[in-house]
Each structure stands twice: as structure tokens, then as C-alpha cells.
Amino acid sequence: EIGDRHDHVFSQALLDLLWAIERPWDASRRGKALLGPFFGLSFREVEALREISEDHPILQRLRTWHDLALARRYAAFFGSLVRDSGVTLRKLFLEEGFRSVTNLLHLLELLQTEALRRSTTLLELIRILQAWIEGREGPPQEEADMQRLERTGGAIQILTLHASKGLEASIVAIHGAWASPASNTNLH
């Protein structure tokens, strides 16, 4: 189940957020999301926001995310979840280390890959994450079972070509790329 590979609290908080994005006008769903790490509000603050106006910034943000998901613009959707919620900065400020942020970003990447692979709606994406949390399904990627390393400054990362797909780095070394093949190796 997803809780074994990723921070279960974040998985559930992400699920709560996706439910709120699916229906931004639902005060109950919105309240659960506002209490989670994506907004980080207190019970008192959430209670004060039970009835909010149509032009309130929180409701506008949820609607923006709703519109991005509805249009299936998942790269922009997931990027905005991280950037506009401030969840990574909040978690780094409140906790020691990068583990929970690394796990969250990995989970979001797996969901985005799945959303693009299946061309899902937001409701289908919610059901996929729910199945992952409950252990009924799991991400289909090879990397889904791996726990990513926390970022440690300028550390060297050793990746397979498959795992490095889409990444950028200022320096890249490819082991054996220019070595002569053994004489009995057939090249195609």
C-alpha cells in the first residue's frame, strides 16, 4: 500500500485536497483540505472560513486547480499544487530534513504520470490515489517501489538512463559510453 512507500499523512492530505478541488464549493471537503499541509490552517482559521465569498483567494485557488484538472492540464495542475500551496516551504520550515518533501514530490510525480498515461479525469485520479492508499492497486512504474534519496546539497546521484529521463543537470557522466565493445559483441 502507498503508506509503506510514502508518507501516509501526505497521501491522505493529498486525497483530501483532491476531493476539495473536485468540489471547491463544498465546505466540508474544503475544510478538510484547509487543515492539511497544503494550506496549514488551524481549526479556528478553518471554522472562520466555513462560509466564504466567491472572490475569496482560497476559493479562487481551489477553482483554478479545478479548472486545470478539468482541462486535464496535469503538468500545470501538479506544478501549481506545489508552487501555489507553499507546501514544500512549509514542510521544510516545520520539519528537519527533506524526507517528507521528497516523498510528496515523488507521489505527485507518480500521480501525474498515471494521469497522463490513462488520460484520467480528476475523479478518476482521486479513485486511483484512494486505491493506492488502500493497497488495492499500486503505481505501475518500476520506481514506485523505491524510496528516493533526500536531497543532500551537491551530492552525486547515480541513476539508470530510464530513471534520469526528463531530468536536467549541469554535469552528466555516462559510465562506459565511449568504451570499445568487446570483440565478440554484436552491435545493432
Coordinates of C-alpha atoms in Angstrom, one line a residue, residues 21 24 60-84 115-116 120-122 125:
I21 CA -10.6 20.6 -5.7
P24 CA -14.5 23.7 -4.3
Q60 CA -10.2 31.1 -6.2
R61 CA -7.1 28.9 -5.8
L62 CA -9.3 25.8 -5.5
R63 CA -11.3 26.8 -8.5
T64 CA -8.1 27.5 -10.5
W65 CA -6.9 24.0 -9.7
H66 CA -10.3 22.6 -10.5
D67 CA -10.2 24.3 -13.9
L68 CA -6.7 23.0 -14.6
A69 CA -7.7 19.4 -13.7
L70 CA -11.0 19.7 -15.7
A71 CA -8.9 20.7 -18.7
R72 CA -6.5 17.8 -18.0
R73 CA -3.6 20.2 -17.9
Y74 CA -1.9 18.0 -15.3
A75 CA 1.7 19.4 -15.6
A76 CA 0.3 22.8 -14.8
F77 CA -2.0 21.4 -12.2
F78 CA 0.6 19.5 -10.2
G79 CA 3.1 22.3 -10.6
S80 CA 0.6 24.8 -9.2
L81 CA -0.3 22.5 -6.3
V82 CA 3.4 22.5 -5.1
R83 CA 4.2 26.1 -6.0
D84 CA 1.0 27.9 -5.0
A115 CA -2.9 10.8 -15.1
L116 CA -1.1 11.4 -18.4
T120 CA -7.9 10.5 -16.5
T121 CA -10.5 12.9 -15.1
L122 CA -10.0 14.4 -11.7
L125 CA -7.4 10.4 -10.4

